[in-house]
Amino acid sequence: MLISNDNSHSGYRFSFEVLPPLKGSGTDSLFASIDKLCAFDPRCINITTHHSEFVYNPLPNGQFQRQRIRRRPGTIAIAAAIQQRFQIPVIPHVICSGATVEDIEYELIDLQFLGIENILLLRGDKAKDDRTFTPTAGGHAHTTDLIQQVNRFNEGFFADGTPIKHPGPQFHFGVACYPEKHEESPNMEMDMMYLKQKQDMGAEYAVTQLFYDNAKFIRFVMKARQMGISIPILPGLKPFAKLSQLTVIPRTFHCDLPQDLAREVVKCKSDDDARSLGIEWAVEQCRQLHAAGFSNIHFYTVSAVDSVCEIIKRL
């Protein structure tokens, strides 16, 4: 198992999440970022998946044409390239959003061909224009449905029940969790009930949505343990970096900024001030988490690679 529950490490252990490059952008920028992160001996690199989405392009007659595009293709290929180039274990996302059951099956086959056996299973975000998540026709509505498909694949069967003639190595997988509750869950108890169900179905670890309040994370873990959730729960951090994030982060990620942090952000005069504050806050978060027994820290690095490197250097 790539992610273990061992928090006895005397120092810190880090994992990082990165985005695939935008379509047509090449890999130079991404690989330059990973070069910086390699200095800190990451236990793994996590690669997000972005399936197709709809955009509305204006027409000469004033109307709009709905067009499906995919801005960031290539998650599996990028995962393989990172693993080959940097010799670092990779964990690509496999998601329900925008994918059919058949699409996911082909992803699993490709991953086996490439020798990638660790994946993160997620439902994925709803489309921007949808009020609620709408599964793709022929796709999954819930992460638990996706887990069932992966489990059947591990057992040696395709989604239609056909036996796999030569089953490859089984996949190990983790899931997401939410210290401040998933936005669509009616309450924390039900949200954690689903996490317990995912554990019982084979999830080997959970990575949290980003948070800035350690007390909420620790209460979440304590409640999880009381409910019988025993898998490792990795704290996911993203350093605050811009003044605009004072309102963008709560709206986008559905997490609160602690009053102490919000008060200091308001005092900042520039994005540089906000970035410095974000580094200081994250360093203190990491120290508190380590003191509480959490030595494994997961960083969301999008637009924050330099901040993450500075944080780790200070630790």
Tab-separated table of N, CA and C in Angstrom, residues 104-252:
chain	number	residue	atom	x	y	z
A	104	ILE	N	-14.005	4.487	-18.451
A	104	ILE	CA	-13.257	4.157	-17.233
A	104	ILE	C	-12.565	2.806	-17.382
A	105	GLU	N	-13.252	1.869	-18.003
A	105	GLU	CA	-12.647	0.556	-18.222
A	105	GLU	C	-11.381	0.673	-19.069
A	106	TYR	N	-11.422	1.488	-20.118
A	106	TYR	CA	-10.235	1.689	-20.953
A	106	TYR	C	-9.129	2.384	-20.168
A	107	GLU	N	-9.496	3.297	-19.275
A	107	GLU	CA	-8.489	3.936	-18.429
A	107	GLU	C	-7.792	2.898	-17.560
A	108	LEU	N	-8.542	2.000	-16.976
A	108	LEU	CA	-7.958	0.968	-16.120
A	108	LEU	C	-7.025	0.055	-16.920
A	109	ILE	N	-7.440	-0.278	-18.127
A	109	ILE	CA	-6.582	-1.121	-18.980
A	109	ILE	C	-5.278	-0.393	-19.299
A	110	ASP	N	-5.388	0.878	-19.685
A	110	ASP	CA	-4.185	1.651	-19.994
A	110	ASP	C	-3.269	1.750	-18.778
A	111	LEU	N	-3.839	1.969	-17.610
A	111	LEU	CA	-3.038	2.074	-16.391
A	111	LEU	C	-2.302	0.766	-16.105
A	112	GLN	N	-2.964	-0.349	-16.318
A	112	GLN	CA	-2.297	-1.640	-16.120
A	112	GLN	C	-1.148	-1.821	-17.100
A	113	PHE	N	-1.374	-1.456	-18.361
A	113	PHE	CA	-0.302	-1.565	-19.354
A	113	PHE	C	0.916	-0.754	-18.938
A	114	LEU	N	0.688	0.370	-18.285
A	114	LEU	CA	1.771	1.276	-17.896
A	114	LEU	C	2.375	0.936	-16.538
A	115	GLY	N	1.825	-0.070	-15.879
A	115	GLY	CA	2.357	-0.459	-14.574
A	115	GLY	C	1.996	0.495	-13.455
A	116	ILE	N	0.900	1.231	-13.608
A	116	ILE	CA	0.427	2.150	-12.566
A	116	ILE	C	-0.699	1.458	-11.804
A	117	GLU	N	-0.463	1.192	-10.546
A	117	GLU	CA	-1.390	0.371	-9.772
A	117	GLU	C	-2.094	1.133	-8.658
A	118	ASN	N	-1.738	2.414	-8.461
A	118	ASN	CA	-2.356	3.222	-7.409
A	118	ASN	C	-3.173	4.335	-8.044
A	119	ILE	N	-4.429	4.468	-7.636
A	119	ILE	CA	-5.328	5.473	-8.202
A	119	ILE	C	-6.152	6.113	-7.096
A	120	LEU	N	-6.648	7.310	-7.379
A	120	LEU	CA	-7.556	8.005	-6.470
A	120	LEU	C	-8.911	8.066	-7.148
A	121	LEU	N	-9.935	7.519	-6.506
A	121	LEU	CA	-11.267	7.424	-7.089
A	121	LEU	C	-12.149	8.545	-6.552
A	122	LEU	N	-12.736	9.311	-7.483
A	122	LEU	CA	-13.525	10.478	-7.120
A	122	LEU	C	-14.753	10.573	-8.019
A	123	ARG	N	-15.790	11.194	-7.495
A	123	ARG	CA	-16.935	11.475	-8.368
A	123	ARG	C	-16.582	12.560	-9.364
A	124	GLY	N	-15.871	13.597	-8.917
A	124	GLY	CA	-15.572	14.747	-9.761
A	124	GLY	C	-16.590	15.847	-9.563
A	125	ASP	N	-16.255	17.023	-10.045
A	125	ASP	CA	-17.112	18.187	-9.859
A	125	ASP	C	-18.287	18.167	-10.820
A	126	LYS	N	-19.343	18.829	-10.425
A	126	LYS	CA	-20.471	19.018	-11.335
A	126	LYS	C	-20.094	20.052	-12.390
A	127	ALA	N	-20.784	20.011	-13.512
A	127	ALA	CA	-20.560	21.009	-14.557
A	127	ALA	C	-20.924	22.393	-14.036
A	128	LYS	N	-20.236	23.418	-14.536
A	128	LYS	CA	-20.426	24.771	-14.019
A	128	LYS	C	-21.873	25.230	-14.106
A	129	ASP	N	-22.565	24.855	-15.153
A	129	ASP	CA	-23.928	25.340	-15.363
A	129	ASP	C	-24.989	24.463	-14.703
A	130	ASP	N	-24.577	23.353	-14.118
A	130	ASP	CA	-25.544	22.444	-13.489
A	130	ASP	C	-25.734	22.786	-12.019
A	131	ARG	N	-26.955	22.709	-11.552
A	131	ARG	CA	-27.231	22.968	-10.139
A	131	ARG	C	-26.770	21.794	-9.277
A	132	THR	N	-26.895	20.592	-9.800
A	132	THR	CA	-26.442	19.401	-9.096
A	132	THR	C	-25.640	18.545	-10.070
A	133	PHE	N	-24.912	17.601	-9.531
A	133	PHE	CA	-24.105	16.727	-10.376
A	133	PHE	C	-25.004	15.878	-11.265
A	134	THR	N	-24.704	15.868	-12.553
A	134	THR	CA	-25.450	15.063	-13.515
A	134	THR	C	-24.494	14.066	-14.150
A	135	PRO	N	-24.683	12.785	-13.904
A	135	PRO	CA	-23.751	11.810	-14.482
A	135	PRO	C	-23.848	11.765	-15.997
A	136	THR	N	-22.742	11.461	-16.633
A	136	THR	CA	-22.719	11.256	-18.071
A	136	THR	C	-23.584	10.043	-18.421
A	137	ALA	N	-24.271	10.111	-19.530
A	137	ALA	CA	-25.071	8.958	-19.969
A	137	ALA	C	-24.167	7.731	-20.069
A	138	GLY	N	-24.556	6.661	-19.400
A	138	GLY	CA	-23.736	5.455	-19.389
A	138	GLY	C	-22.599	5.530	-18.389
A	139	GLY	N	-22.629	6.521	-17.494
A	139	GLY	CA	-21.574	6.681	-16.497
A	139	GLY	C	-22.072	6.468	-15.085
A	140	HIS	N	-21.252	6.812	-14.115
A	140	HIS	CA	-21.571	6.614	-12.708
A	140	HIS	C	-22.047	7.904	-12.061
A	141	ALA	N	-22.938	7.771	-11.098
A	141	ALA	CA	-23.438	8.921	-10.354
A	141	ALA	C	-22.680	9.141	-9.053
A	142	HIS	N	-22.051	8.084	-8.521
A	142	HIS	CA	-21.419	8.176	-7.199
A	142	HIS	C	-20.056	7.475	-7.212
A	143	THR	N	-19.195	7.916	-6.298
A	143	THR	CA	-17.895	7.267	-6.157
A	143	THR	C	-18.050	5.794	-5.811
A	144	THR	N	-19.069	5.456	-5.026
A	144	THR	CA	-19.270	4.052	-4.651
A	144	THR	C	-19.534	3.188	-5.879
A	145	ASP	N	-20.219	3.745	-6.889
A	145	ASP	CA	-20.433	3.005	-8.146
A	145	ASP	C	-19.099	2.769	-8.853
A	146	LEU	N	-18.253	3.780	-8.836
A	146	LEU	CA	-16.924	3.666	-9.451
A	146	LEU	C	-16.083	2.620	-8.714
A	147	ILE	N	-16.167	2.634	-7.399
A	147	ILE	CA	-15.433	1.639	-6.605
A	147	ILE	C	-15.890	0.231	-6.969
A	148	GLN	N	-17.186	0.048	-7.135
A	148	GLN	CA	-17.692	-1.274	-7.515
A	148	GLN	C	-17.093	-1.729	-8.840
A	149	GLN	N	-16.982	-0.799	-9.800
A	149	GLN	CA	-16.405	-1.173	-11.092
A	149	GLN	C	-14.941	-1.570	-10.939
A	150	VAL	N	-14.188	-0.809	-10.158
A	150	VAL	CA	-12.777	-1.134	-9.965
A	150	VAL	C	-12.638	-2.471	-9.232
A	151	ASN	N	-13.488	-2.704	-8.247
A	151	ASN	CA	-13.426	-3.978	-7.527
A	151	ASN	C	-13.722	-5.157	-8.450
A	152	ARG	N	-14.695	-5.012	-9.326
A	152	ARG	CA	-15.005	-6.083	-10.267
A	152	ARG	C	-13.835	-6.303	-11.228
A	153	PHE	N	-13.207	-5.215	-11.656
A	153	PHE	CA	-12.032	-5.318	-12.512
A	153	PHE	C	-10.923	-6.060	-11.776
A	154	ASN	N	-10.726	-5.715	-10.514
A	154	ASN	CA	-9.724	-6.412	-9.695
A	154	ASN	C	-10.036	-7.899	-9.550
A	155	GLU	N	-11.323	-8.225	-9.544
A	155	GLU	CA	-11.739	-9.624	-9.413
A	155	GLU	C	-11.604	-10.388	-10.727
A	156	GLY	N	-11.322	-9.648	-11.828
A	156	GLY	CA	-11.120	-10.314	-13.106
A	156	GLY	C	-12.291	-10.258	-14.050
A	157	PHE	N	-13.126	-9.210	-13.925
A	157	PHE	CA	-14.293	-9.105	-14.796
A	157	PHE	C	-14.414	-7.696	-15.360
A	158	PHE	N	-14.744	-7.625	-16.650
A	158	PHE	CA	-15.090	-6.347	-17.249
A	158	PHE	C	-16.460	-5.903	-16.746
A	159	ALA	N	-16.809	-4.657	-17.063
A	159	ALA	CA	-18.059	-4.092	-16.545
A	159	ALA	C	-19.293	-4.852	-17.025
A	160	ASP	N	-19.209	-5.473	-18.226
A	160	ASP	CA	-20.361	-6.226	-18.735
A	160	ASP	C	-20.404	-7.657	-18.223
A	161	GLY	N	-19.489	-8.007	-17.318
A	161	GLY	CA	-19.467	-9.338	-16.740
A	161	GLY	C	-18.563	-10.326	-17.450
A	162	THR	N	-17.987	-9.908	-18.574
A	162	THR	CA	-17.080	-10.783	-19.312
A	162	THR	C	-15.800	-11.023	-18.513
A	163	PRO	N	-15.367	-12.273	-18.389
A	163	PRO	CA	-14.114	-12.531	-17.664
A	163	PRO	C	-12.915	-11.952	-18.408
A	164	ILE	N	-11.968	-11.414	-17.651
A	164	ILE	CA	-10.715	-10.930	-18.227
A	164	ILE	C	-9.786	-12.135	-18.367
A	165	LYS	N	-9.338	-12.408	-19.588
A	165	LYS	CA	-8.547	-13.620	-19.828
A	165	LYS	C	-7.240	-13.617	-19.044
A	166	HIS	N	-6.603	-12.468	-18.990
A	166	HIS	CA	-5.324	-12.378	-18.289
A	166	HIS	C	-5.342	-11.170	-17.338
A	167	PRO	N	-5.970	-11.331	-16.182
A	167	PRO	CA	-6.047	-10.198	-15.242
A	167	PRO	C	-4.647	-9.749	-14.822
A	168	GLY	N	-4.471	-8.453	-14.782
A	168	GLY	CA	-3.185	-7.905	-14.353
A	168	GLY	C	-3.167	-7.668	-12.853
A	169	PRO	N	-2.150	-6.952	-12.365
A	169	PRO	CA	-2.087	-6.628	-10.938
A	169	PRO	C	-3.324	-5.841	-10.508
A	170	GLN	N	-3.728	-6.034	-9.285
A	170	GLN	CA	-4.901	-5.337	-8.781
A	170	GLN	C	-4.568	-3.886	-8.460
A	171	PHE	N	-5.584	-3.034	-8.558
A	171	PHE	CA	-5.423	-1.624	-8.225
A	171	PHE	C	-5.612	-1.404	-6.725
A	172	HIS	N	-4.809	-0.508	-6.181
A	172	HIS	CA	-5.003	0.020	-4.836
A	172	HIS	C	-5.578	1.426	-5.000
A	173	PHE	N	-6.515	1.795	-4.138
A	173	PHE	CA	-7.139	3.103	-4.355
A	173	PHE	C	-7.476	3.811	-3.046
A	174	GLY	N	-7.466	5.138	-3.159
A	174	GLY	CA	-7.898	6.006	-2.079
A	174	GLY	C	-9.097	6.823	-2.536
A	175	VAL	N	-9.645	7.613	-1.603
A	175	VAL	CA	-10.816	8.445	-1.880
A	175	VAL	C	-10.620	9.806	-1.219
A	176	ALA	N	-11.545	10.701	-1.468
A	176	ALA	CA	-11.502	12.032	-0.862
A	176	ALA	C	-12.378	12.065	0.384
A	177	CYS	N	-12.084	13.021	1.277
A	177	CYS	CA	-12.942	13.255	2.438
A	177	CYS	C	-12.941	14.749	2.755
A	178	TYR	N	-13.876	15.160	3.603
A	178	TYR	CA	-14.161	16.580	3.754
A	178	TYR	C	-14.304	16.954	5.237
A	179	PRO	N	-13.253	17.528	5.828
A	179	PRO	CA	-13.310	17.894	7.257
A	179	PRO	C	-14.418	18.884	7.591
A	180	GLU	N	-14.891	19.633	6.568
A	180	GLU	CA	-15.974	20.585	6.807
A	180	GLU	C	-17.236	20.191	6.047
A	181	LYS	N	-17.334	18.905	5.676
A	181	LYS	CA	-18.499	18.333	5.026
A	181	LYS	C	-18.547	18.654	3.545
A	182	HIS	N	-18.886	17.656	2.748
A	182	HIS	CA	-19.097	17.881	1.315
A	182	HIS	C	-20.277	18.824	1.140
A	183	GLU	N	-20.184	19.712	0.169
A	183	GLU	CA	-21.213	20.740	-0.016
A	183	GLU	C	-22.608	20.159	-0.238
A	184	GLU	N	-22.706	18.928	-0.748
A	184	GLU	CA	-24.004	18.362	-1.072
A	184	GLU	C	-24.545	17.453	0.033
A	185	SER	N	-23.756	17.213	1.069
A	185	SER	CA	-24.213	16.344	2.150
A	185	SER	C	-25.117	17.116	3.100
A	186	PRO	N	-26.196	16.501	3.551
A	186	PRO	CA	-27.103	17.204	4.464
A	186	PRO	C	-26.499	17.458	5.844
A	187	ASN	N	-25.555	16.604	6.241
A	187	ASN	CA	-24.913	16.785	7.541
A	187	ASN	C	-23.604	16.006	7.563
A	188	MET	N	-22.788	16.289	8.569
A	188	MET	CA	-21.484	15.644	8.667
A	188	MET	C	-21.610	14.145	8.900
A	189	GLU	N	-22.586	13.733	9.697
A	189	GLU	CA	-22.729	12.309	10.017
A	189	GLU	C	-22.975	11.482	8.764
A	190	MET	N	-23.849	11.974	7.884
A	190	MET	CA	-24.125	11.220	6.659
A	190	MET	C	-22.909	11.228	5.742
A	191	ASP	N	-22.209	12.356	5.688
A	191	ASP	CA	-21.006	12.442	4.867
A	191	ASP	C	-19.979	11.409	5.322
A	192	MET	N	-19.810	11.272	6.626
A	192	MET	CA	-18.837	10.325	7.153
A	192	MET	C	-19.329	8.891	7.027
A	193	MET	N	-20.628	8.708	7.005
A	193	MET	CA	-21.179	7.368	6.774
A	193	MET	C	-20.756	6.864	5.393
A	194	TYR	N	-20.770	7.772	4.405
A	194	TYR	CA	-20.340	7.383	3.065
A	194	TYR	C	-18.844	7.095	3.034
A	195	LEU	N	-18.063	7.841	3.810
A	195	LEU	CA	-16.626	7.552	3.884
A	195	LEU	C	-16.399	6.165	4.479
A	196	LYS	N	-17.159	5.826	5.504
A	196	LYS	CA	-17.060	4.485	6.105
A	196	LYS	C	-17.432	3.421	5.073
A	197	GLN	N	-18.453	3.692	4.264
A	197	GLN	CA	-18.856	2.742	3.225
A	197	GLN	C	-17.733	2.540	2.212
A	198	LYS	N	-17.053	3.630	1.831
A	198	LYS	CA	-15.955	3.522	0.874
A	198	LYS	C	-14.800	2.728	1.463
A	199	GLN	N	-14.523	2.924	2.746
A	199	GLN	CA	-13.498	2.115	3.407
A	199	GLN	C	-13.883	0.641	3.354
A	200	ASP	N	-15.136	0.345	3.690
A	200	ASP	CA	-15.589	-1.047	3.724
A	200	ASP	C	-15.555	-1.681	2.331
A	201	MET	N	-15.608	-0.849	1.290
A	201	MET	CA	-15.559	-1.357	-0.085
A	201	MET	C	-14.123	-1.494	-0.595
A	202	GLY	N	-13.153	-1.079	0.213
A	202	GLY	CA	-11.766	-1.313	-0.187
A	202	GLY	C	-10.860	-0.106	-0.241
A	203	ALA	N	-11.379	1.095	0.009
A	203	ALA	CA	-10.507	2.275	0.004
A	203	ALA	C	-9.431	2.114	1.074
A	204	GLU	N	-8.193	2.403	0.722
A	204	GLU	CA	-7.063	2.164	1.620
A	204	GLU	C	-6.611	3.430	2.348
A	205	TYR	N	-7.084	4.580	1.917
A	205	TYR	CA	-6.749	5.833	2.578
A	205	TYR	C	-7.707	6.907	2.070
A	206	ALA	N	-7.724	8.050	2.731
A	206	ALA	CA	-8.519	9.200	2.292
A	206	ALA	C	-7.663	10.451	2.382
A	207	VAL	N	-7.830	11.334	1.399
A	207	VAL	CA	-7.134	12.622	1.376
A	207	VAL	C	-8.182	13.714	1.559
A	208	THR	N	-7.908	14.656	2.443
A	208	THR	CA	-8.918	15.667	2.717
A	208	THR	C	-8.951	16.754	1.654
A	209	GLN	N	-10.125	17.358	1.531
A	209	GLN	CA	-10.227	18.644	0.852
A	209	GLN	C	-9.345	19.627	1.609
A	210	LEU	N	-8.882	20.664	0.942
A	210	LEU	CA	-8.015	21.622	1.625
A	210	LEU	C	-8.753	22.272	2.801
A	211	PHE	N	-7.996	22.610	3.822
A	211	PHE	CA	-8.560	23.273	5.002
A	211	PHE	C	-7.502	24.179	5.604
A	212	TYR	N	-7.963	25.138	6.404
A	212	TYR	CA	-7.055	26.087	7.048
A	212	TYR	C	-7.202	26.080	8.566
A	213	ASP	N	-8.127	25.291	9.061
A	213	ASP	CA	-8.397	25.235	10.504
A	213	ASP	C	-8.071	23.823	10.999
A	214	ASN	N	-6.932	23.690	11.669
A	214	ASN	CA	-6.506	22.369	12.137
A	214	ASN	C	-7.480	21.763	13.138
A	215	ALA	N	-8.115	22.598	13.938
A	215	ALA	CA	-9.040	22.072	14.950
A	215	ALA	C	-10.184	21.311	14.288
A	216	LYS	N	-10.662	21.823	13.169
A	216	LYS	CA	-11.745	21.133	12.459
A	216	LYS	C	-11.261	19.797	11.904
A	217	PHE	N	-10.040	19.774	11.385
A	217	PHE	CA	-9.488	18.520	10.868
A	217	PHE	C	-9.333	17.489	11.977
A	218	ILE	N	-8.797	17.879	13.109
A	218	ILE	CA	-8.566	16.934	14.201
A	218	ILE	C	-9.893	16.421	14.747
A	219	ARG	N	-10.898	17.296	14.850
A	219	ARG	CA	-12.226	16.823	15.281
A	219	ARG	C	-12.793	15.829	14.277
A	220	PHE	N	-12.579	16.105	12.998
A	220	PHE	CA	-13.050	15.204	11.944
A	220	PHE	C	-12.411	13.824	12.083
A	221	VAL	N	-11.105	13.781	12.286
A	221	VAL	CA	-10.405	12.499	12.416
A	221	VAL	C	-10.886	11.756	13.662
A	222	MET	N	-11.055	12.479	14.762
A	222	MET	CA	-11.530	11.839	16.000
A	222	MET	C	-12.913	11.223	15.788
A	223	LYS	N	-13.794	11.937	15.124
A	223	LYS	CA	-15.133	11.417	14.863
A	223	LYS	C	-15.070	10.220	13.918
A	224	ALA	N	-14.176	10.315	12.928
A	224	ALA	CA	-14.017	9.195	11.999
A	224	ALA	C	-13.597	7.934	12.746
A	225	ARG	N	-12.648	8.060	13.645
A	225	ARG	CA	-12.186	6.891	14.403
A	225	ARG	C	-13.312	6.328	15.271
A	226	GLN	N	-14.119	7.209	15.849
A	226	GLN	CA	-15.246	6.748	16.661
A	226	GLN	C	-16.265	5.978	15.830
A	227	MET	N	-16.353	6.316	14.529
A	227	MET	CA	-17.304	5.651	13.641
A	227	MET	C	-16.726	4.397	13.001
A	228	GLY	N	-15.491	4.048	13.358
A	228	GLY	CA	-14.890	2.835	12.821
A	228	GLY	C	-14.112	3.047	11.543
A	229	ILE	N	-13.839	4.293	11.200
A	229	ILE	CA	-13.026	4.590	10.019
A	229	ILE	C	-11.568	4.547	10.459
A	230	SER	N	-10.848	3.548	10.020
A	230	SER	CA	-9.491	3.312	10.512
A	230	SER	C	-8.408	3.558	9.460
A	231	ILE	N	-8.806	3.820	8.209
A	231	ILE	CA	-7.810	4.042	7.157
A	231	ILE	C	-7.052	5.346	7.410
A	232	PRO	N	-5.835	5.478	6.866
A	232	PRO	CA	-5.111	6.740	6.996
A	232	PRO	C	-5.915	7.899	6.420
A	233	ILE	N	-5.886	9.021	7.100
A	233	ILE	CA	-6.527	10.247	6.620
A	233	ILE	C	-5.440	11.295	6.486
A	234	LEU	N	-5.123	11.671	5.249
A	234	LEU	CA	-4.044	12.614	4.985
A	234	LEU	C	-4.575	14.039	4.960
A	235	PRO	N	-3.978	14.932	5.740
A	235	PRO	CA	-4.390	16.336	5.674
A	235	PRO	C	-3.920	16.980	4.377
A	236	GLY	N	-4.839	17.633	3.673
A	236	GLY	CA	-4.517	18.304	2.417
A	236	GLY	C	-4.456	19.806	2.606
A	237	LEU	N	-3.324	20.416	2.304
A	237	LEU	CA	-3.120	21.843	2.526
A	237	LEU	C	-2.813	22.559	1.216
A	238	LYS	N	-3.273	23.791	1.120
A	238	LYS	CA	-2.930	24.664	-0.012
A	238	LYS	C	-2.631	26.045	0.552
A	239	PRO	N	-1.412	26.545	0.388
A	239	PRO	CA	-1.079	27.841	0.976
A	239	PRO	C	-1.888	28.982	0.366
A	240	PHE	N	-2.392	29.829	1.226
A	240	PHE	CA	-3.079	31.049	0.801
A	240	PHE	C	-2.082	31.908	0.024
A	241	ALA	N	-2.508	32.525	-1.096
A	241	ALA	CA	-1.514	33.194	-1.949
A	241	ALA	C	-1.953	34.531	-2.535
A	242	LYS	N	-3.251	34.819	-2.569
A	242	LYS	CA	-3.718	36.047	-3.205
A	242	LYS	C	-4.825	36.690	-2.384
A	243	LEU	N	-4.918	38.013	-2.463
A	243	LEU	CA	-5.961	38.728	-1.732
A	243	LEU	C	-7.355	38.257	-2.144
A	244	SER	N	-7.519	37.974	-3.434
A	244	SER	CA	-8.838	37.563	-3.930
A	244	SER	C	-9.312	36.257	-3.316
A	245	GLN	N	-8.379	35.451	-2.807
A	245	GLN	CA	-8.751	34.154	-2.246
A	245	GLN	C	-9.544	34.273	-0.949
A	246	LEU	N	-9.580	35.470	-0.381
A	246	LEU	CA	-10.380	35.679	0.831
A	246	LEU	C	-11.837	35.309	0.592
A	247	THR	N	-12.330	35.570	-0.598
A	247	THR	CA	-13.708	35.201	-0.937
A	247	THR	C	-13.773	34.006	-1.889
A	248	VAL	N	-12.734	33.833	-2.723
A	248	VAL	CA	-12.758	32.756	-3.717
A	248	VAL	C	-12.658	31.384	-3.064
A	249	ILE	N	-11.769	31.233	-2.075
A	249	ILE	CA	-11.561	29.915	-1.457
A	249	ILE	C	-12.828	29.402	-0.762
A	250	PRO	N	-13.482	30.202	0.093
A	250	PRO	CA	-14.711	29.679	0.714
A	250	PRO	C	-15.785	29.319	-0.309
A	251	ARG	N	-15.882	30.110	-1.380
A	251	ARG	CA	-16.924	29.856	-2.378
A	251	ARG	C	-16.596	28.636	-3.228
A	252	THR	N	-15.323	28.462	-3.584
A	252	THR	CA	-14.929	27.383	-4.485
A	252	THR	C	-14.776	26.052	-3.771
